[in-house]
Coordinates of C-alpha atoms in Angstrom, one line a residue:
Chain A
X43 CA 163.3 -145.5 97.6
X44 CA 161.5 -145.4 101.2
X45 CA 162.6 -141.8 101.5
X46 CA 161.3 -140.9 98.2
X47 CA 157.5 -142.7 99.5
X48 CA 157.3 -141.3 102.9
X49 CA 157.9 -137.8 101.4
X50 CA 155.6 -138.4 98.8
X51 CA 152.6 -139.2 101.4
X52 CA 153.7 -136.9 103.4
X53 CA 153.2 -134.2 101.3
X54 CA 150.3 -135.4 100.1
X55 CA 148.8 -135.9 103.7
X56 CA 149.5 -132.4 104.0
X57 CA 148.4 -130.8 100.8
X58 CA 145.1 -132.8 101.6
X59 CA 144.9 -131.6 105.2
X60 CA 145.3 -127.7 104.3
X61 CA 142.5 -128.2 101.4
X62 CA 140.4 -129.9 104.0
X63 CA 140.8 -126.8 106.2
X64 CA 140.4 -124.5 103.5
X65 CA 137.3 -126.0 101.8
X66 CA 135.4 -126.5 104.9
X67 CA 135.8 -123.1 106.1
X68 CA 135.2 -121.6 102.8
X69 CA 131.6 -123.7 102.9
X70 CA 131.3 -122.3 106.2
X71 CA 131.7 -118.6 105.4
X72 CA 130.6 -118.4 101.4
X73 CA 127.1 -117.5 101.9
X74 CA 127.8 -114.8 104.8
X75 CA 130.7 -113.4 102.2
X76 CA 128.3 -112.9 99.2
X77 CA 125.9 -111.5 101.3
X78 CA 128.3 -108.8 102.1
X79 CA 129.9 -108.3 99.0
X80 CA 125.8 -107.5 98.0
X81 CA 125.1 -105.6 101.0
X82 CA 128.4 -103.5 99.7
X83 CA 127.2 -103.2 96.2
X84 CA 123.4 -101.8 97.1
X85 CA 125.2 -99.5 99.3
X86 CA 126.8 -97.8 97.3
X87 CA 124.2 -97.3 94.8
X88 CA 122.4 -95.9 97.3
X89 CA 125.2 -93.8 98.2
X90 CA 125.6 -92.5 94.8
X91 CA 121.6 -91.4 94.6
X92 CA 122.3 -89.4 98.0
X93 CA 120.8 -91.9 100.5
X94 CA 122.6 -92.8 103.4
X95 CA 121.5 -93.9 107.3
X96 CA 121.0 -90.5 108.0
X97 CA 118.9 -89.6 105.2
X98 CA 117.3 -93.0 104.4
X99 CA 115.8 -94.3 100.4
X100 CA 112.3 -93.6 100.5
X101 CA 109.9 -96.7 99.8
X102 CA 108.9 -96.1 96.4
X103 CA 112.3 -96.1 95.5
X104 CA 112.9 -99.3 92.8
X105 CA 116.2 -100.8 91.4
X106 CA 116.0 -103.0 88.0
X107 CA 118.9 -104.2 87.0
X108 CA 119.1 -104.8 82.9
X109 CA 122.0 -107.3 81.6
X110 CA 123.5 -106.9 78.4
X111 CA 124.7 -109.9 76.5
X112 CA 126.4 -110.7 73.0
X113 CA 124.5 -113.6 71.0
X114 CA 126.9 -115.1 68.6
X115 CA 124.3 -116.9 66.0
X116 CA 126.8 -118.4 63.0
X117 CA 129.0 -115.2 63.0
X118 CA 126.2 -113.1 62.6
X119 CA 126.4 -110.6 66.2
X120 CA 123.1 -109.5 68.1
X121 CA 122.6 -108.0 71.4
X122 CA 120.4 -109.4 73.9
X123 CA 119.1 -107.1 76.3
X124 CA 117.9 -108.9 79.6
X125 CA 115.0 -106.5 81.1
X126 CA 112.4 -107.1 83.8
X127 CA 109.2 -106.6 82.3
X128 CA 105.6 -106.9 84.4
X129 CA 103.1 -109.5 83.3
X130 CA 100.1 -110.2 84.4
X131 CA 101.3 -108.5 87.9
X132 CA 104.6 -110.7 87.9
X133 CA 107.9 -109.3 87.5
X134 CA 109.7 -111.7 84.7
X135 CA 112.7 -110.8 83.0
X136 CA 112.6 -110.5 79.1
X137 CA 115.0 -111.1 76.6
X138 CA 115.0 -108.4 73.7
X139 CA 117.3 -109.3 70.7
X140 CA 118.7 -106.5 68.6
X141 CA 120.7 -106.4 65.9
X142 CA 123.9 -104.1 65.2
X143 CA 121.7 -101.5 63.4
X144 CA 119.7 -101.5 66.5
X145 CA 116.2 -102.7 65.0
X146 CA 114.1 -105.7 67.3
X147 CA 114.3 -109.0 66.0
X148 CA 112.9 -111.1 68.6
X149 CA 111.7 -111.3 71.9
X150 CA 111.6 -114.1 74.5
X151 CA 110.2 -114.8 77.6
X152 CA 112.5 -116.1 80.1
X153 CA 111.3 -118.0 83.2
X154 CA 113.4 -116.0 85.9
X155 CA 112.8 -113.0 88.3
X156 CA 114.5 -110.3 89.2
X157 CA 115.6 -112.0 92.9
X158 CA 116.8 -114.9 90.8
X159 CA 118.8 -113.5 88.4
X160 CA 121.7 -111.7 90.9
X161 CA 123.1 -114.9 90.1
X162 CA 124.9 -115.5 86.6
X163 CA 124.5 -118.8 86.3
X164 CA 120.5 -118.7 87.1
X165 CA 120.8 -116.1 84.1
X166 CA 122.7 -118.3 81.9
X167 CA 120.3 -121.6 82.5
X168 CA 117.0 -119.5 81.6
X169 CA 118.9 -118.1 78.3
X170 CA 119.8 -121.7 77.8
X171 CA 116.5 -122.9 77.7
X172 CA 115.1 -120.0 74.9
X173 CA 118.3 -119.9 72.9
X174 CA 119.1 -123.1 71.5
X175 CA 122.9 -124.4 70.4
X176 CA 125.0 -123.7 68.1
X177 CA 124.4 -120.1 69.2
X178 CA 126.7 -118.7 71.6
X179 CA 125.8 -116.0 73.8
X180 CA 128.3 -114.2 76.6
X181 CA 127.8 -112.2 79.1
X182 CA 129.0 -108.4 78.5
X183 CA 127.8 -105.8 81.3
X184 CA 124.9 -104.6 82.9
X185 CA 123.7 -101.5 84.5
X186 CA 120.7 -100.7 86.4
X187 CA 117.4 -98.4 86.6
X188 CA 116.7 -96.8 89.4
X189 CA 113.0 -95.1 89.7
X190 CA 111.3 -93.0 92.0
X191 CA 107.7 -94.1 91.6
X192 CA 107.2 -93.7 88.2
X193 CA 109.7 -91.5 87.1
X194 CA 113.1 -92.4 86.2
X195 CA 115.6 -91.3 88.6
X196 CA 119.2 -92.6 87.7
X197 CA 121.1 -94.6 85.8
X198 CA 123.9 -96.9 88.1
X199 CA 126.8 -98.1 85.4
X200 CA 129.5 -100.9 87.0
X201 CA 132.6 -100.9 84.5
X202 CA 135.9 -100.6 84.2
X203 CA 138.9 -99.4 82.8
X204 CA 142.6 -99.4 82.7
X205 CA 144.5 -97.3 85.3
X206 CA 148.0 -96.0 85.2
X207 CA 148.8 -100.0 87.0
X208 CA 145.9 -102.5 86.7
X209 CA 142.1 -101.6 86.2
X210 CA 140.3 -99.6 88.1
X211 CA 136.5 -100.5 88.9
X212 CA 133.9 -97.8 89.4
X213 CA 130.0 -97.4 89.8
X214 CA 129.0 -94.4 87.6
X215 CA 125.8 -92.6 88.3
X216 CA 123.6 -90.6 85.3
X217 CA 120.6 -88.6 86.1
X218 CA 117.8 -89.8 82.6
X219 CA 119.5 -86.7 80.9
X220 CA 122.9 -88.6 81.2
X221 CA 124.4 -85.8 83.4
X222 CA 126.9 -87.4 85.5
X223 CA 125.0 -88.0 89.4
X224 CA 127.8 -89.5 91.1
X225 CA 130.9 -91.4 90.7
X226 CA 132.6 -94.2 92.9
X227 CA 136.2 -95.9 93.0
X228 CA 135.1 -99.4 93.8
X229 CA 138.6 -101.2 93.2
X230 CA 141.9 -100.0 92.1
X231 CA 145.6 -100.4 92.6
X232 CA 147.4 -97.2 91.7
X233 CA 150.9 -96.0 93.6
X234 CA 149.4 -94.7 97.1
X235 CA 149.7 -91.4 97.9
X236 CA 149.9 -90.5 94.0
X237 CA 147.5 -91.9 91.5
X238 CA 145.9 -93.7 95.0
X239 CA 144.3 -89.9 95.3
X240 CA 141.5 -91.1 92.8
X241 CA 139.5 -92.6 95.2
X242 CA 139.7 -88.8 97.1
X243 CA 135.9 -86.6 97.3
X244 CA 138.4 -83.6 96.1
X245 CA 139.4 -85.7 92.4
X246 CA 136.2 -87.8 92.1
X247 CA 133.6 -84.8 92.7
X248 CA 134.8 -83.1 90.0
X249 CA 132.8 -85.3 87.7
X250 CA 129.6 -84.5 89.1
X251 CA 127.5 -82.6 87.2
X252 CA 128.9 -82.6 84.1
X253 CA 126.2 -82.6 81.3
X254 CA 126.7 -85.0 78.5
X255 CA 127.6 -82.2 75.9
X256 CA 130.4 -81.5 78.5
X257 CA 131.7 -84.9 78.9
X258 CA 132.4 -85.4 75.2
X259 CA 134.5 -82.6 75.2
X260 CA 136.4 -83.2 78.8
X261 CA 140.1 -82.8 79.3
X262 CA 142.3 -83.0 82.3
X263 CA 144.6 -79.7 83.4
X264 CA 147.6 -79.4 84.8
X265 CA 146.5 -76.8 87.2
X266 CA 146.2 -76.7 91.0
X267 CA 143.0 -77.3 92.6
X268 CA 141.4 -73.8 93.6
X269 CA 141.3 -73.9 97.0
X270 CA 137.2 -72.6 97.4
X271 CA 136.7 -75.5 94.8
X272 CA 138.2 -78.1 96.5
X273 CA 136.5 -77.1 100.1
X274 CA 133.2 -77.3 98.2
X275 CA 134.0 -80.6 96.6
X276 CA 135.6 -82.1 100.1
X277 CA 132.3 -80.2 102.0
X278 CA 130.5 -83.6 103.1
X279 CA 133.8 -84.2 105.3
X280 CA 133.9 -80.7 106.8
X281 CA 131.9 -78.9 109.5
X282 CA 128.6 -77.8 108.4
X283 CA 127.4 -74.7 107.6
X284 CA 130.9 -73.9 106.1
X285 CA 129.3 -72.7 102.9
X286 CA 126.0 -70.4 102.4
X287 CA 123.6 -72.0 100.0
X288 CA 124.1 -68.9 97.8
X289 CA 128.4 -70.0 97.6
X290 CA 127.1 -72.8 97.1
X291 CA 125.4 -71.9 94.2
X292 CA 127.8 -69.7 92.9
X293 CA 130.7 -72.0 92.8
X294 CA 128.9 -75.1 91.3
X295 CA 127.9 -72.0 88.5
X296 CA 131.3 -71.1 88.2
X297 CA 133.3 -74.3 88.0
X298 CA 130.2 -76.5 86.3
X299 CA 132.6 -76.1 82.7
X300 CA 135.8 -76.7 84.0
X301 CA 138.0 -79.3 83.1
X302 CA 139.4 -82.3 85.4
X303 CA 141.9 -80.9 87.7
X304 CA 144.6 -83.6 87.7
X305 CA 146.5 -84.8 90.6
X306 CA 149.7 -83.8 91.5
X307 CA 151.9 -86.4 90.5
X308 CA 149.7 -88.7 89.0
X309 CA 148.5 -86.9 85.5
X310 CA 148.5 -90.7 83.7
X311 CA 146.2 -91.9 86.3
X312 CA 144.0 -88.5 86.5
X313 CA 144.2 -88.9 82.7
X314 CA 142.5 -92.8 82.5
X315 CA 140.0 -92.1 84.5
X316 CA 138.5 -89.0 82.6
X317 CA 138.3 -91.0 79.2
X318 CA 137.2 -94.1 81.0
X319 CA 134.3 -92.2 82.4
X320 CA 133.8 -90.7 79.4
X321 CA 134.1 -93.4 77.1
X322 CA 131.5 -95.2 79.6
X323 CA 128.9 -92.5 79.0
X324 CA 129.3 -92.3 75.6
X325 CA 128.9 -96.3 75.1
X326 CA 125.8 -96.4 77.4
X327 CA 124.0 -92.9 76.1
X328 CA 123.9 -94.4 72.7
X329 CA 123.1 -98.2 73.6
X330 CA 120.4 -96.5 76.0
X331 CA 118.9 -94.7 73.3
X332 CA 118.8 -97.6 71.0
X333 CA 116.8 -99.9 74.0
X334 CA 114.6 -97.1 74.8
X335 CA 113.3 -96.5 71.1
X336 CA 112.5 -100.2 70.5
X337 CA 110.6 -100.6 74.1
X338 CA 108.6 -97.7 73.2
X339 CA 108.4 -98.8 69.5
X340 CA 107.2 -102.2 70.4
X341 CA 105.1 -100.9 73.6
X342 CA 107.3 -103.5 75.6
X343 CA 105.6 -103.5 78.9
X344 CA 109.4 -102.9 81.1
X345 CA 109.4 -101.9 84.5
X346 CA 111.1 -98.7 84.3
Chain B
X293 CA 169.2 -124.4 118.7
X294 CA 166.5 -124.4 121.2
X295 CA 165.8 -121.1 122.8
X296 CA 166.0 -120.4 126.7
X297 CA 164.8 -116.8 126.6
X298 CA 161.8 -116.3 128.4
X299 CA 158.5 -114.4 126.9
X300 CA 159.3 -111.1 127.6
X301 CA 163.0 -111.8 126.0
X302 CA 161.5 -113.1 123.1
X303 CA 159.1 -110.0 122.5
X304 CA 161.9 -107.6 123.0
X305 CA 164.3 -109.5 120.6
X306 CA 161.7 -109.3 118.2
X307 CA 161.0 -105.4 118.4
X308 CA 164.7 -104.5 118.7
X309 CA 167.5 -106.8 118.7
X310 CA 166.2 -109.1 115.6
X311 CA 163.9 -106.6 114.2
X312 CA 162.9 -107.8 111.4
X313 CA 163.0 -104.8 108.7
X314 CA 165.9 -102.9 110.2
X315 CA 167.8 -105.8 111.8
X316 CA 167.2 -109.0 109.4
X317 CA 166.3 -106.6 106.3
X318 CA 163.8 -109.3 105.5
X319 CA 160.6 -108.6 103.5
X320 CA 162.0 -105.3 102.1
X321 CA 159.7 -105.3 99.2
X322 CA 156.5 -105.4 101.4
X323 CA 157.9 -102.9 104.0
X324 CA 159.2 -100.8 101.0
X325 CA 155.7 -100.9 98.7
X326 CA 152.9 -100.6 101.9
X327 CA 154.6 -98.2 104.3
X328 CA 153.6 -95.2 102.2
X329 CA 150.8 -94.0 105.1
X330 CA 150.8 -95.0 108.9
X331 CA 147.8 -96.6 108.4
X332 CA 148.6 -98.8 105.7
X333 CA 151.5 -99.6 107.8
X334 CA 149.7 -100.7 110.5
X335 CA 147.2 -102.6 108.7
X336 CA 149.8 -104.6 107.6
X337 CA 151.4 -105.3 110.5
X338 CA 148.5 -106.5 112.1
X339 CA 148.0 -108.8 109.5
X340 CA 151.4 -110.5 109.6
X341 CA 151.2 -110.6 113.3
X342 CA 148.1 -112.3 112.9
X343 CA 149.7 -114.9 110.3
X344 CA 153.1 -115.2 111.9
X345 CA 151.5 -116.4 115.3
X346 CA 149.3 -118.4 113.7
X347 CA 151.9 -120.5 111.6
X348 CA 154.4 -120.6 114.0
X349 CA 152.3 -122.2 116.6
X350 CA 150.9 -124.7 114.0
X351 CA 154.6 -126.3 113.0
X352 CA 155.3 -125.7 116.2
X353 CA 152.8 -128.1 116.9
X354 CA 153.6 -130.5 114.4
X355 CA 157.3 -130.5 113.8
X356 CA 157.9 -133.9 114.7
X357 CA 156.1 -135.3 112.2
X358 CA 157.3 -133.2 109.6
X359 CA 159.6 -134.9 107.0
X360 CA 163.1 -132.3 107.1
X361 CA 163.3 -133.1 103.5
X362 CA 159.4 -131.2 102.7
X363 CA 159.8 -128.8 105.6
X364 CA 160.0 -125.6 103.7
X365 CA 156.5 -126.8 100.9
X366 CA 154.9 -127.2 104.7
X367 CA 155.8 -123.9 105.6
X368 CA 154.5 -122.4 102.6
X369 CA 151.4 -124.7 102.6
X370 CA 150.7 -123.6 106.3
X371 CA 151.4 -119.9 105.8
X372 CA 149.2 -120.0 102.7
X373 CA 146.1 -122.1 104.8
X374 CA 146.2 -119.4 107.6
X375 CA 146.1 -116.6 105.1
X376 CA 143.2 -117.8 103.1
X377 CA 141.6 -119.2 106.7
X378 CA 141.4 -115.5 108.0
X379 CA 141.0 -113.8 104.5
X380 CA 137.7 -115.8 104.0
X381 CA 136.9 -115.4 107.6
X382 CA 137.0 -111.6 107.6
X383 CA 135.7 -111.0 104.8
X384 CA 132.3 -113.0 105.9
X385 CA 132.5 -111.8 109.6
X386 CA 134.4 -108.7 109.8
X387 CA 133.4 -106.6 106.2
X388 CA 134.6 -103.3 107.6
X389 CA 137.8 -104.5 109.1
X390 CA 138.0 -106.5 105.8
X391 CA 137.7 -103.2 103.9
X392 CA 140.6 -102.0 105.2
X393 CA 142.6 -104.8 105.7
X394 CA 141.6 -107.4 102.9
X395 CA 144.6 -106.3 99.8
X396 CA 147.4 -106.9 102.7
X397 CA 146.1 -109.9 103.8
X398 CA 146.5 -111.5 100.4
X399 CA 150.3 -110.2 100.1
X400 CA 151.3 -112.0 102.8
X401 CA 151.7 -115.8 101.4
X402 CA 154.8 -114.8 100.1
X403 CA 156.4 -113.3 103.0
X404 CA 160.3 -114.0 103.7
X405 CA 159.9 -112.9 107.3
X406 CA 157.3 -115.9 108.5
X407 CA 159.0 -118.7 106.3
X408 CA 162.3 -117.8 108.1
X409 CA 160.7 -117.5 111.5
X410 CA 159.7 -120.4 110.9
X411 CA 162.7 -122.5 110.0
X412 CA 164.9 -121.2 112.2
X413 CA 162.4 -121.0 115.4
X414 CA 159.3 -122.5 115.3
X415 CA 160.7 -126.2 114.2
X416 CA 163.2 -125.9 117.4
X417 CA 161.1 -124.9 120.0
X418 CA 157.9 -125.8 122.3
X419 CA 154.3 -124.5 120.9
X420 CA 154.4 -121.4 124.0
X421 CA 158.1 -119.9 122.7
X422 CA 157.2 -120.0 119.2
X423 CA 153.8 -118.1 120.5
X424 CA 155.9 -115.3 121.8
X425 CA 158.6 -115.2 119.1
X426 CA 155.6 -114.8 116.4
X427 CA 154.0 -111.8 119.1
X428 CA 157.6 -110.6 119.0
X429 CA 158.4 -110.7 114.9
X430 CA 155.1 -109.8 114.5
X431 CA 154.9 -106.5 116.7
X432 CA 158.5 -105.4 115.6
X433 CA 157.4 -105.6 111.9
X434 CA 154.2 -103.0 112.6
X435 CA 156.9 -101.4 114.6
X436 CA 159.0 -100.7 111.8
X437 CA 156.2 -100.4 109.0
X438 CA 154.6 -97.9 111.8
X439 CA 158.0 -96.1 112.2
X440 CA 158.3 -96.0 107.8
X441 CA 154.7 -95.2 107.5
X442 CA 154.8 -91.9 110.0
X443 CA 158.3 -90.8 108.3
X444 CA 156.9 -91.4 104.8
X445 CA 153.4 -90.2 105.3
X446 CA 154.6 -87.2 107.4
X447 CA 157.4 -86.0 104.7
X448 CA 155.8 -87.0 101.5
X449 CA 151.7 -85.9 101.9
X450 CA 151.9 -83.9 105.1
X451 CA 149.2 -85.7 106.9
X452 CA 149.1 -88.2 109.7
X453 CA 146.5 -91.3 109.7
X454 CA 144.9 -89.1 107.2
X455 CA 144.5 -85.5 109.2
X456 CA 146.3 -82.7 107.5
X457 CA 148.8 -82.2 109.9
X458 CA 151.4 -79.5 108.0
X459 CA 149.2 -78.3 105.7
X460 CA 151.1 -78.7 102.7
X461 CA 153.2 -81.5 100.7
X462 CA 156.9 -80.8 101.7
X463 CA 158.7 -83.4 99.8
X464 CA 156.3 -85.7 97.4
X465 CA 159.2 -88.0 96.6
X466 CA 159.1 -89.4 100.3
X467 CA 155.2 -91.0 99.1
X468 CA 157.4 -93.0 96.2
X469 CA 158.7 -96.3 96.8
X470 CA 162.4 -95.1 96.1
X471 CA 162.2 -92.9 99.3
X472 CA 161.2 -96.3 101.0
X473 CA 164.6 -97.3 100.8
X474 CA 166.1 -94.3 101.9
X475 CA 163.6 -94.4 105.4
X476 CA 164.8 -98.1 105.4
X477 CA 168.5 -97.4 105.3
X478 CA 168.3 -94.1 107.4
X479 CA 166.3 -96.6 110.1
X480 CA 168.9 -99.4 109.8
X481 CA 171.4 -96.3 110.7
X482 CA 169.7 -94.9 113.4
X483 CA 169.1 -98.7 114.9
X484 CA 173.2 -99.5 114.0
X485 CA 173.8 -96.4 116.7
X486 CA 171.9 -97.2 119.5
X487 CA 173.3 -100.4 120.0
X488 CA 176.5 -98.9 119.3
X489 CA 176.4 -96.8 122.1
X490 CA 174.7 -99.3 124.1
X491 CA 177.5 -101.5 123.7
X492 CA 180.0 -98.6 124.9
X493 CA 178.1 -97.9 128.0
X494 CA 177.7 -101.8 129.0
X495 CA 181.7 -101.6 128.2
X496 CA 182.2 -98.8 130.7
X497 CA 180.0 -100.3 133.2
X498 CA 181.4 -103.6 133.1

C-alpha cells in the first residue's frame, strides 16, 4: 500500500514539474514564436509577387486579407465574405452574406480592423456580436489582395491538399486575370529524395504562367525534363547572365503550353499537386467572380 | 554498474565501440527513414545530441530520488520536456535553424537510443560521465546518420549536401527507405571487420 502512494506522488510530482517547465517556457517564447511564424508568412507573399531584400516591395504596395466563412442559419447554407471596406477614412472589415446562387442578402458592419483580425478568435467575437445564435458560422479559408496603388496586383491563395502521404500546404499566387504568379510548398511530408522534389524551383516553376484556360486542361507527363527548360526554370539559383533575354523569351514561348513534367519516381505525388492547384484555381476563379459582381453591384466601398 | 572510463573513453565508446546504429542497432527506424541526404542526417543528429545530453544530465541529476518502480514514465517524461523545451525555444529564437531542423526535433520523443542511455548509464553514474556518454551516443549517432546520409545521398540522387556532384542519378533505389537497410547492414559489416582485425593484431602483439 505505501509503495503504491509514494509512486503515485511521485509520479505526479513529476508529471507536474515537466508541465511547470513546459508551460512557463512556452509563456515565455509564444509571442516571439507567432511573430515568426507571421514574419514567415508575409515573406513569402512577398516572395511570390517578386520582392525580396534585394529588390525591396515598394510603399504603395497593400495586402487585404478577405476571410471566407460558412453561415449555417437552420440548414439553410450562406457564405459570409469578411472584406475590409474604408469608411469614413477607417479601414473596418465588412461582412457580405451570400447565398448559394451567389445574390447579396445582407451586409453587416463589424467592429474590427484589419491589424485585429490576424487573429481568429478577434474574428469570431466581432461575427458573434452581428450574427446572433442559433446560427452557426465556421471558418473556411481566406486568401488575400494584394494592390499596387490602385490597381490590383495579385491574388495570394493558402490551401491545401492531399499528397501522395499527408497534405501538402502551399501559397498560390494569381495575377487579376487568374494566370498562375507564383507557387510555394509551405508544408509537406512526401518520401525525400522522391515526391520530396515538389518543393524543387525545377517542379514548382512549371506552374508559373499558366493561363486559366490552360490550367483547366493541365495534365502531368511522364517525360524527362528538357534540359534548356529546366536551366530556365532552376535560373534564379544559377550564375547570371546564363540566358539572353531573347532565350529567355523564346523558351517561356515555347514551353508556356506544356504539360507538368512529373518527377522521376514520384508520378502520384507530381500528380496531386497539379489537380490540387488546379482544383484551387478553379474554386477561387469562380467564388472571385461571384464577390466581385455583388461589390460592384452594390457599389460596396472595399479596399481593393 | 558504475563506469570508470574517463571522458575521452566515453566519447570514443560512443562513436565506435557502442555505436549506436551499427553497434546497438537501436533507433533503426529513425536512422533508416531520415538518412536519405547528408544533411538531413546531420540535422538529426544534432538534434539527438542536443536531447541525449540534455536528458542524461537531468536523471543524472536526480536519480536518487527517482522511484525504480516509475523510472522508465520519468525517462520518457524528461526526454519529452527537453524536446518540447528546445522545440519551442528554436522556433521563437532560432527561426532559420528551426526551418531546418524543426520536423526532426519532434521525432525524437520516441527515441530507443536516449531511453536506453538512459537506463543503463545515466541512473548509475555522476552528472559529468553521463555528460560525456550523451556527447559520446550523441556524436556517434550523427556519425552514423552522416556515414548513411553521404552513401544514400551520393548513390541514390548524385548530389552531396545538395551540390550535383555526379551529375546524374546512378541508382534511385538507394533514396528509398529499403536501401536504408542495406547501407545499415553493409555499415554493421564493415564495422564487424575492423574490430575483427583489430582484435588479430592486439592478438599478435600481445
Amino acid at each position: 500500500m505505501r509503495d503504491i502512494l509514494r509512486i503515485t506522488i511521485g509520479l505526479t510530482i513529476s508529471c507536474l514539474i515537466a508541465a511547470l517547465i513546459m508551460g512557463s517556457v512556452f509563456t515565455v517564447t509564444d509571442k516571439a514564436k507567432k511573430h515568426n511564424e507571421h514574419m514567415d508568412i508575409q515573406n513569402t507573399m512577398l516572395g511570390l509577387l517578386g520582392y525580396s531584400k534585394t529588390h525591396p516591395a515598394p510603399a504603395e504596395l497593400s495586402l487585404h486579407p478577405v476571410y471566407r466563412y460558412i453561415i449555417d442559419d437552420k440548414g439553410t447554407k450562406f457564405l459570409g465574405y469578411m472584406v475590409p471596406a474604408k469608411k469614413a477614412g477607417k479601414e473596418m472589415y465588412e461582412l457580405l452574406l451570400l447565398d448559394l446562387a451567389g445574390t447579396l442578402k445582407q451586409t453587416y458592419d463589424l467592429q474590427i480592423t484589419p491589424d485585429t483580425a490576424v487573429e481568429i478568435t478577434e474574428r469570431e467575437t466581432a461575427i458573434r456580436q452581428v450574427i446572433k445564435p442559433p446560427t452557426v458560422f465556421t471558418y473556411a479559408d481566406s486568401f488575400i489582395v494584394a494592390m499596387l496603388g490602385k490597381k490590383r496586383l495579385a491574388y495570394l491563395i493558402p490551401g491545401e491538399f492531399p499528397g501522395f502521404k499527408t497534405f501538402v500546404r502551399v501559397m498560390l499566387a494569381l495575377d487579376p486575370s487568374f494566370t498562375v504568379k507564383g507557387l510555394d510548398i509551405l508544408e509537406q511530408e512526401e518520401d525525400p529524395g522522391l515526391g520530396g522534389e515538389i518543393v524543387r524551383d525545377y517542379f514548382k516553376n512549371q506552374f508559373i504562367g499558366k493561363t486559366y484556360d490552360k490550367l483547366k486542361s493541365l495534365k502531368v507527363v511522364k517525360k524527362p525534363l528538357p534540359e534548356e527548360y529546366r536551366q530556365y526554370l532552376e535560373r534564379e539559383k544559377q550564375k547570371k547572365g546564363m540566358f539572353t533575354e531573347e532565350q529567355l523569351e523564346n523558351i517561356r514561348k515555347k514551353y508556356r503550353d506544356s504539360d507538368i513534367y512529373a518527377l522521376t519516381g514520384a508520378t502520384i505525388s507530381s500528380q496531386s499537386v497539379t489537380t490540387g492547384i488546379k482544383t484551387m484555381v478553379k474554386k477561387f476563379a469562380y467564388r472571385t467572380r461571384r464577390l466581385d459582381q455583388v461589390i460592384a453591384q452594390q457599389h460596396i466601398p472595399v479596399s481593393f | 554498474m558504475v563506469s570508470t572510463k574517463t571522458p575521452s573513453q566515453l566519447v570514443i565508446n560512443g562513436l565506435l565501440n557502442e555505436n549506436p546504429i551499427f553497434r546497438l542497432a537501436l533507433s533503426m527506424c529513425p536512422a533508416v527513414g531520415i538518412s536519405t541526404t547528408v544533411m538531413n542526417g546531420l540535422m538529426l543528429g544534432i538534434a539527438v545530441l542536443f536531447v541525449q545530453v540534455c536528458s542524461s544530465c537531468t536523471i543524472a541529476l536526480v536519480k536518487d530520488y527517482i522511484h525504480p518502480r516509475i523510472r522508465i514514465p520519468t525517462y520518457t517524461l524528461t526526454i519529452a520536456t527537453w524536446v518540447t523545451v528546445i522545440d519551442l525555444v528554436l522556433s521563437a529564437y532560432a527561426p532559420v535553424a528551426y526551418k531546418a531542423m524543426g520536423i526532426f526535433i519532434k521525432l525524437i520523443v520516441a527515441f530507443a537510443i536516449i531511453t536506453m542511455r538512459l537506463e543503463v548509464f545515466a541512473c548509475k553514474n555522476t552528472v559529468g560521465k553521463s555528460f560525456w556518454d550523451g556527447i559520446g551516443m550523441g556524436l556517434g549517432f550523427m556519425f552514423g546518420m552522416v556515414t548513411l546520409g553521404f552513401i544514400r545521398e551520393l548513390l541514390g540522387m548524385g548530389t552531396l549536401l545538395g551540390h550535383d556532384v555526379l551529375g546524374f542519378r546512378p541508382l534511385l533505389f538507394f533514396a528509398l527507405p529499403l536501401a536504408g537497410f542495406f547501407c545499415v547492414g553493409f555499415m554493421m559489416a564493415v564495422f564487424n571487420y575492423v574490430e575483427l582485425v583489430f582484435n588479430r593484431m592486439k592478438k599478435k602483439a600481445g
